[in-house]
Short mmCIF file of C-alpha atoms and ligand atoms in Angstrom, two decimals:
data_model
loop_
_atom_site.label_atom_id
_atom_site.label_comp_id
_atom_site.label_asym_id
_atom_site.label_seq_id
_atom_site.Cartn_x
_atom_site.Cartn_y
_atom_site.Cartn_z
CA UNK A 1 -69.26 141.03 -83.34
CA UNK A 2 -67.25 141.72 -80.00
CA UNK A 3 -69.61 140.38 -77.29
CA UNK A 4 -69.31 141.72 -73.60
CA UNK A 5 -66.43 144.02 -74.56
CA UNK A 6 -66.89 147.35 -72.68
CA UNK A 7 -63.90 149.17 -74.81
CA UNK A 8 -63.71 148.79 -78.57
CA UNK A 9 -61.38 151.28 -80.23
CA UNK A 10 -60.48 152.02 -83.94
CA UNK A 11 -57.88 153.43 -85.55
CA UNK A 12 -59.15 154.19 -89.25
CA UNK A 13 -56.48 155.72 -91.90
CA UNK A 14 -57.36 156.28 -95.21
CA UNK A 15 -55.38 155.13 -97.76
CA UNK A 16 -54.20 157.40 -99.44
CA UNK A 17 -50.47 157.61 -98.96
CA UNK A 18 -48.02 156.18 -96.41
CA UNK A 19 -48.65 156.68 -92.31
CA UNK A 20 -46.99 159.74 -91.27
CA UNK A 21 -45.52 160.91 -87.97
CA UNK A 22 -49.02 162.46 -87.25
CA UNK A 23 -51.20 159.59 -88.10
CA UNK A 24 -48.64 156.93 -86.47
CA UNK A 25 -49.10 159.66 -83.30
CA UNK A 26 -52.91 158.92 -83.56
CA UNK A 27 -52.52 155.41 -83.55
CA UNK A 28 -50.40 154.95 -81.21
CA UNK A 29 -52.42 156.84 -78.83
CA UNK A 30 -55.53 155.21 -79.86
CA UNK A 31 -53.68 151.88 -79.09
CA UNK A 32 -52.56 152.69 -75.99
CA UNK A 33 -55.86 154.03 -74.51
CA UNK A 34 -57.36 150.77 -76.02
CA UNK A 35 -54.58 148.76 -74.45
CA UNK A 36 -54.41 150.41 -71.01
CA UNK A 37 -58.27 149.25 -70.75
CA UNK A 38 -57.89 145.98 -71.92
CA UNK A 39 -59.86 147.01 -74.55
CA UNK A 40 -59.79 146.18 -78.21
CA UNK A 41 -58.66 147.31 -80.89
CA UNK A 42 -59.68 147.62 -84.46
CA UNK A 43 -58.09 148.40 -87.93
CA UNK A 44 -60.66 149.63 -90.86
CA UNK A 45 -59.27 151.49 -93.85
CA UNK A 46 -61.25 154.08 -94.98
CA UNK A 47 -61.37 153.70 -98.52
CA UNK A 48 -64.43 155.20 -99.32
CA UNK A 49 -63.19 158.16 -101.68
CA UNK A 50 -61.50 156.47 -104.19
CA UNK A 51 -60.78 159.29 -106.44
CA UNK A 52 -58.03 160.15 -103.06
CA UNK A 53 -56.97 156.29 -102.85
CA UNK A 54 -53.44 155.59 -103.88
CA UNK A 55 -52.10 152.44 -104.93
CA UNK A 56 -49.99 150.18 -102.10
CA UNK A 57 -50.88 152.53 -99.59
CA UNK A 58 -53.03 150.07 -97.47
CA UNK A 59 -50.33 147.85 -97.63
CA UNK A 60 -47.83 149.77 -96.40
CA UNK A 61 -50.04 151.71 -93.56
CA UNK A 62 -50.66 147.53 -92.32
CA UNK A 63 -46.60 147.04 -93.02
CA UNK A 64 -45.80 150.21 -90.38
CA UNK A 65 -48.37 149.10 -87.38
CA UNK A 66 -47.00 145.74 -87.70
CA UNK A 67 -43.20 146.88 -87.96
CA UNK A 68 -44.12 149.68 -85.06
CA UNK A 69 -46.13 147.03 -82.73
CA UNK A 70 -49.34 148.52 -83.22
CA UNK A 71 -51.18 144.88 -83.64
CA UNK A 72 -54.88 145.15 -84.34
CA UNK A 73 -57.54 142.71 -82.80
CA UNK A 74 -60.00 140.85 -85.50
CA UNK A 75 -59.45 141.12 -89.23
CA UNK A 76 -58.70 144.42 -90.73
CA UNK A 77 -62.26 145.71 -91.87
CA UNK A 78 -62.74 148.17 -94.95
CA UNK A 79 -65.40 150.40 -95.64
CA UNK A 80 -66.21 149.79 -99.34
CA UNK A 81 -67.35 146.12 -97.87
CA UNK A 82 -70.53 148.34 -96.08
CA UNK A 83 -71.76 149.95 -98.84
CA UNK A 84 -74.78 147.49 -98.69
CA UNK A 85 -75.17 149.13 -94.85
CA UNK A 86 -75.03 152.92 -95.90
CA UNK A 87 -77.79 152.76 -98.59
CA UNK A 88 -80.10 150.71 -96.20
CA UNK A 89 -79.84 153.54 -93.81
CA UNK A 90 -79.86 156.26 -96.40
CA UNK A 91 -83.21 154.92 -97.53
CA UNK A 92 -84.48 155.03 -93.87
CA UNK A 93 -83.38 158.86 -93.46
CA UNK A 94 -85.24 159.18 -97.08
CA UNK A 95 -88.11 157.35 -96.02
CA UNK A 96 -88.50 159.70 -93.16
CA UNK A 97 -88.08 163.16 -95.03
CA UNK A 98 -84.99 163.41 -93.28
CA UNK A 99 -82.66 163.84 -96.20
CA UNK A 100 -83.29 165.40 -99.37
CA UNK A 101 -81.36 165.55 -102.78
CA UNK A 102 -79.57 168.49 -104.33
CA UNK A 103 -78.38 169.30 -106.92
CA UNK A 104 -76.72 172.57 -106.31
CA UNK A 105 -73.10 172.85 -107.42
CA UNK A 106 -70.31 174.73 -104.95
CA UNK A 107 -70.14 177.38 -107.12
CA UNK A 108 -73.96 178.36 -107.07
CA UNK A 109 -73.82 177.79 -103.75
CA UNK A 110 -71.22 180.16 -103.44
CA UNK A 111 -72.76 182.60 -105.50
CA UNK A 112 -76.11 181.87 -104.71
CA UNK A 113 -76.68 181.45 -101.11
CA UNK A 114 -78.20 178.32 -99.13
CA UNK A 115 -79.61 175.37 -100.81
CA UNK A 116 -83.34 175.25 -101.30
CA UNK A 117 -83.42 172.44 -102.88
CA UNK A 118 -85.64 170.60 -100.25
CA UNK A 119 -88.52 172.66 -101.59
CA UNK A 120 -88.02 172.19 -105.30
CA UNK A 121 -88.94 169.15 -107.43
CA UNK A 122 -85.13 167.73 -109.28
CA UNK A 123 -85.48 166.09 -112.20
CA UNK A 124 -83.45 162.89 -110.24
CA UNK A 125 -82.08 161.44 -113.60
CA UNK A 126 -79.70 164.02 -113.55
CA UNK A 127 -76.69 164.04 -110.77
CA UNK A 128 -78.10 164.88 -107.20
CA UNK A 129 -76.46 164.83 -103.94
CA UNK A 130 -77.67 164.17 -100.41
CA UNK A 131 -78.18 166.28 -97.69
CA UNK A 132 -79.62 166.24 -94.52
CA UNK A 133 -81.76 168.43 -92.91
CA UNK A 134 -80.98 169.93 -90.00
CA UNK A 135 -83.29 170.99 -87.40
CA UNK A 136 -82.53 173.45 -84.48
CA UNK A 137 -80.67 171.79 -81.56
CA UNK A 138 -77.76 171.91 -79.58
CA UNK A 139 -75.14 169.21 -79.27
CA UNK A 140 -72.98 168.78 -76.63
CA UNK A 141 -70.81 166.25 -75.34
CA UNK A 142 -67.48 165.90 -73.47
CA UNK A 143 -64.14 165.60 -75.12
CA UNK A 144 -61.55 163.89 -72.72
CA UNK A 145 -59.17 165.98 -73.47
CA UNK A 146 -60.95 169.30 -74.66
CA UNK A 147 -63.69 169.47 -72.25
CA UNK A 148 -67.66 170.07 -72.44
CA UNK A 149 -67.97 170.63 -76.29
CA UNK A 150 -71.02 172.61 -77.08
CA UNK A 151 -72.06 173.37 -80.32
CA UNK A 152 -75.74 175.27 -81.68
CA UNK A 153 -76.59 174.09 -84.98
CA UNK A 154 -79.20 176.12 -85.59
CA UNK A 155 -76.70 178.51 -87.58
CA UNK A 156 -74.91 175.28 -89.69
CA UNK A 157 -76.30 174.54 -92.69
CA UNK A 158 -77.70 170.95 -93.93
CA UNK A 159 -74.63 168.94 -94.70
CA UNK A 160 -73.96 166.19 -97.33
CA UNK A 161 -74.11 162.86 -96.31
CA UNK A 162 -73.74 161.36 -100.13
CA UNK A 163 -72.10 163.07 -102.60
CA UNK A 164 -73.09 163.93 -106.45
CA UNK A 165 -70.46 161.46 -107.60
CA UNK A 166 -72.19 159.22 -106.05
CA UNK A 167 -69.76 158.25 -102.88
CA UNK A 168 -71.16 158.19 -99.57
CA UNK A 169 -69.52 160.94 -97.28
CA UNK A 170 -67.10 160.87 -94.66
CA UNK A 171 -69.58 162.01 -91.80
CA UNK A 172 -72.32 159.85 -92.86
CA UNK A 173 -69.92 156.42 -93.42
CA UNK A 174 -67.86 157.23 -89.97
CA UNK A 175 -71.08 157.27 -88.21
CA UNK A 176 -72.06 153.68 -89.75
CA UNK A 177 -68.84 152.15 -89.56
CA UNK A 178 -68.21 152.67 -85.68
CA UNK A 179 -71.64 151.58 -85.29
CA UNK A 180 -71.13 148.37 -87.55
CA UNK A 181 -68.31 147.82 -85.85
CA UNK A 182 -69.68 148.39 -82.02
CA UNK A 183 -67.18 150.92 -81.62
CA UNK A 184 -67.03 152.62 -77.33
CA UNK A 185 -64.13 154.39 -77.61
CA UNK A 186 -63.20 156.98 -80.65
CA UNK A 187 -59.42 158.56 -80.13
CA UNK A 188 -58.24 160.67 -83.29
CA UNK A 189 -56.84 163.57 -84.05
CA UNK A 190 -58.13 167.00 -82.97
CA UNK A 191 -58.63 168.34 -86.42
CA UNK A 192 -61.89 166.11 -86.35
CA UNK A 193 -63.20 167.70 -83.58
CA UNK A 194 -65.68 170.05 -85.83
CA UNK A 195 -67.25 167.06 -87.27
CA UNK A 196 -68.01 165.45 -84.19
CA UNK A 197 -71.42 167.32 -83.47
CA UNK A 198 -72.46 166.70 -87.25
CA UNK A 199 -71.63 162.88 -86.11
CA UNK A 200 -73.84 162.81 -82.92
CA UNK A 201 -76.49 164.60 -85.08
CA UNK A 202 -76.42 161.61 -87.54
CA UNK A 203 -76.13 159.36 -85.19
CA UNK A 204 -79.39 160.80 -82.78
CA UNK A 205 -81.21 160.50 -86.32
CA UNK A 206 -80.65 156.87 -87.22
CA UNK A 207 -81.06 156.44 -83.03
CA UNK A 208 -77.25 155.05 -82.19
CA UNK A 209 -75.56 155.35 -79.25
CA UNK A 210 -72.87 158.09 -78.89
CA UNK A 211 -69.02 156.63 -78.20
CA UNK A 212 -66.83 158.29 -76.02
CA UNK A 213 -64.36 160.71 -77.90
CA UNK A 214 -60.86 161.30 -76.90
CA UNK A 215 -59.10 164.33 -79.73
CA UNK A 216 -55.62 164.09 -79.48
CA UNK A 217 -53.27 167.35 -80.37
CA UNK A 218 -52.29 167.30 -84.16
CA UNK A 219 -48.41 167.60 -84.93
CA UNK A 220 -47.33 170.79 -86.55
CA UNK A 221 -44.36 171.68 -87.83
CA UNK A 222 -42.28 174.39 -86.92
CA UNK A 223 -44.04 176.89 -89.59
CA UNK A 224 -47.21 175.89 -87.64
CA UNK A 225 -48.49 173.97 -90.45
CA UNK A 226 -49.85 170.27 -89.82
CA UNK A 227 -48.41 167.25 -90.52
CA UNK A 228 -50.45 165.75 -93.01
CA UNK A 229 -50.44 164.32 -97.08
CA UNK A 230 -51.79 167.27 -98.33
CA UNK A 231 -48.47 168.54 -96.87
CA UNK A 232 -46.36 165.97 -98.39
CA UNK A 233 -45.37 164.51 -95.04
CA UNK A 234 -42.67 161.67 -95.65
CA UNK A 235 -43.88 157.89 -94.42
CA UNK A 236 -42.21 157.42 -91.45
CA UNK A 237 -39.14 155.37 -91.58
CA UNK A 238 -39.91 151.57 -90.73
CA UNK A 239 -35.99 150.85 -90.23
CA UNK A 240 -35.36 152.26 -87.02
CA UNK A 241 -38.63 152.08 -85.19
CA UNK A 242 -37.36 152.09 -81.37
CA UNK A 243 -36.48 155.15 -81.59
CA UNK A 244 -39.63 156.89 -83.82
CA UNK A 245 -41.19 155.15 -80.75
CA UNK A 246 -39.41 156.52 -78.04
CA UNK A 247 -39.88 160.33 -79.33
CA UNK A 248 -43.86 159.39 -80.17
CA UNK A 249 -44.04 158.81 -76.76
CA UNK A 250 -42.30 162.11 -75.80
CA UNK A 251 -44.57 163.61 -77.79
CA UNK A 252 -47.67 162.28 -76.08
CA UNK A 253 -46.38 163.60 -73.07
CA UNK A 254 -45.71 160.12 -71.22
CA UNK A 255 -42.03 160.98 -69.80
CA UNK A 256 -40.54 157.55 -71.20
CA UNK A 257 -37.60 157.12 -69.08
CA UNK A 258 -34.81 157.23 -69.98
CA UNK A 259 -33.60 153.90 -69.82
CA UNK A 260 -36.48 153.08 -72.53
CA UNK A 261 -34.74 155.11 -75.03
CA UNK A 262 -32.66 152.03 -76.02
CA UNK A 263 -35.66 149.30 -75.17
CA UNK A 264 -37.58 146.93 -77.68
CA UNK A 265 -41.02 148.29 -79.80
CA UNK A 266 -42.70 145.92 -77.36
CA UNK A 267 -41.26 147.00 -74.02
CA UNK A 268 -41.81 150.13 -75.28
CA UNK A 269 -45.27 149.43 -75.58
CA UNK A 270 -45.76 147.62 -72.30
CA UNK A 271 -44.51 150.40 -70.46
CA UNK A 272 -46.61 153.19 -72.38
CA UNK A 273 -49.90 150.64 -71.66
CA UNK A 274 -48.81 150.45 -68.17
CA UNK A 275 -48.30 154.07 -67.97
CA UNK A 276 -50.64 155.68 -70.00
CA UNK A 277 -51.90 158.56 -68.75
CA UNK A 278 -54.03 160.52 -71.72
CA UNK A 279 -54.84 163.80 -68.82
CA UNK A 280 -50.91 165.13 -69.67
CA UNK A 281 -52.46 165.89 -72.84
CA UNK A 282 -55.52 167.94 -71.61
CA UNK A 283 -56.84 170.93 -73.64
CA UNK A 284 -53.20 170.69 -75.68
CA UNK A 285 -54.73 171.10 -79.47
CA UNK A 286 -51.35 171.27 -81.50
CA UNK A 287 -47.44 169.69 -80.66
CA UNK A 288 -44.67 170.76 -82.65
CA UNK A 289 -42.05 168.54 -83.73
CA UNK A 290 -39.24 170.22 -85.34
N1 LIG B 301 -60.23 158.22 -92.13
C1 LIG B 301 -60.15 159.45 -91.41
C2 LIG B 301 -58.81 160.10 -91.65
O1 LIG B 301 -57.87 159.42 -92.04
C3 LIG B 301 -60.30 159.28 -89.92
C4 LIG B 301 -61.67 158.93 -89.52
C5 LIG B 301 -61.90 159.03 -88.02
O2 LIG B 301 -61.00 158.73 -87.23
O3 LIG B 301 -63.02 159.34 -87.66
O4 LIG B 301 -58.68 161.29 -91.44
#
């Protein structure tokens, strides 16, 4: 899509309630790597899971990048327009015994044990998830900010990439979308760390190239407890960005002077592009914002 680009970053919110302090965090520091690199960078809405989608919220996650600065290169892409992309490649991984269904339930797996079943023969007319096999190898790759990530996976256990209600899953549709969408550079939130080896599995399987991952610190709050909607964390007020702006960038651990405390959104941003410096963040997992 993006020819000759050697950074192409994402920021990719689900819409499921307005952006918070965390997830504007995120994107601003996705935005500013991109920036700093003279990179690109892309808006897709995760919408996949619509049971969790609420009403307006897409419109008001575009309504606070816009009002905050955060302007995204290329038209905002959205992940129910791939679903033709994910079945393709789910047919592949079929085709090649790589996946199998199931039709276990969590509570028999629970109760149970492991999932077997990859050796049984499901009647498919009734409800069936997908998972995929995994096979003993280790993953590793290196975080910019958390270091040489190594992870053994002979111990996980196969993982679903499509669910039983029929929606493709998270792991499987990330993997596909920053593929689709030539993605280099992935900067998020550190809380998706642990599904970053599942990602480079799926993504050795269908033969992709890895991009480079960044995990920024999440914000907690002062009980320790993260900033997120399952918290009820407010929408971040869009009347008095400058300074939402000027503490984000406190919180990233840029120094903004102090001079900037009273600047534009956009001089704000030119000076945290110019100054970027992602390292002050190194091995930092959690910043709390009372
Ligand atoms: N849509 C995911 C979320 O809002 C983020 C996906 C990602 O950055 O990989 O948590």
């Amino acid at each position: 899509m993006f020819d000759n680009q050697t950074y192409i970053g994402r920021f990719a919110p689900s819409p499921t309630g307005p952006l918070h302090l965390g997830s504007l965090y995120t994107a601003l520091a996705s935005f500013l790597d991109a920036k700093s690199q003279h990179g690109l960078w892309l808006l897709r809405i995760d919408d996949l899971d619509t049971p969790r989608n609420i009403a307006g919220a897409t419109e008001l996650i575009l309504k606070t990048l816009e009002v905050f600065g955060l302007h995204w290169d290329g038209s905002v892409v959205y992940q129910s327009q791939s679903t033709k992309y994910y079945e393709e490649a789910l047919q592949r991984l079929e085709l090649s015994q790589l996946i199998y269904a199931c039709q276990c339930s969590r509570k028999s797996l629970a109760t149970d044990g492991p999932c077997y079943c990859g050796e049984k023969k499901l009647d498919l007319t009734l409800p069936h998830a997908y998972r995929v096999k995994i096979t003993p190898k280790t993953i590793a790759f290196i975080d910019q900010l958390q270091g040489l990530i190594s992870e053994n996976r002979v111990d996980q256990t196969d993982f679903v990439i499509k669910r039983k209600d029929q929606i493709i899953a998270y792991q499987f549709a990330v993997v596909m979308d920053d593929h689709l969408q030539g993605i280099t550079h992935v900067v998020r939130g550190y809380d998706l760390l642990a599904s970053t080896s599942k990602q480079i599995y799926l993504q050795q399987l269908l033969g992709l190239t890895t991009p480079h991952y960044m995990h920024v610190p999440i914000i907690i709050d002062a009980h320790g407890f993260k900033l997120s909607k399952q918290t009820l964390a407010e929408g971040v007020d869009l009347n008095r960005p400058e300074q939402l702006l000027y503490e984000l960038l406190g919180l990233l651990r840029q120094n903004p002077t102090i001079a900037l405390r009273h600047a534009s959104v956009q001089e704000q941003l030119s000076w945290g592009i110019a100054h970027w410096n992602p390292q002050a963040l190194s091995d930092c997992q959690t910043i709390t914002w009372a």
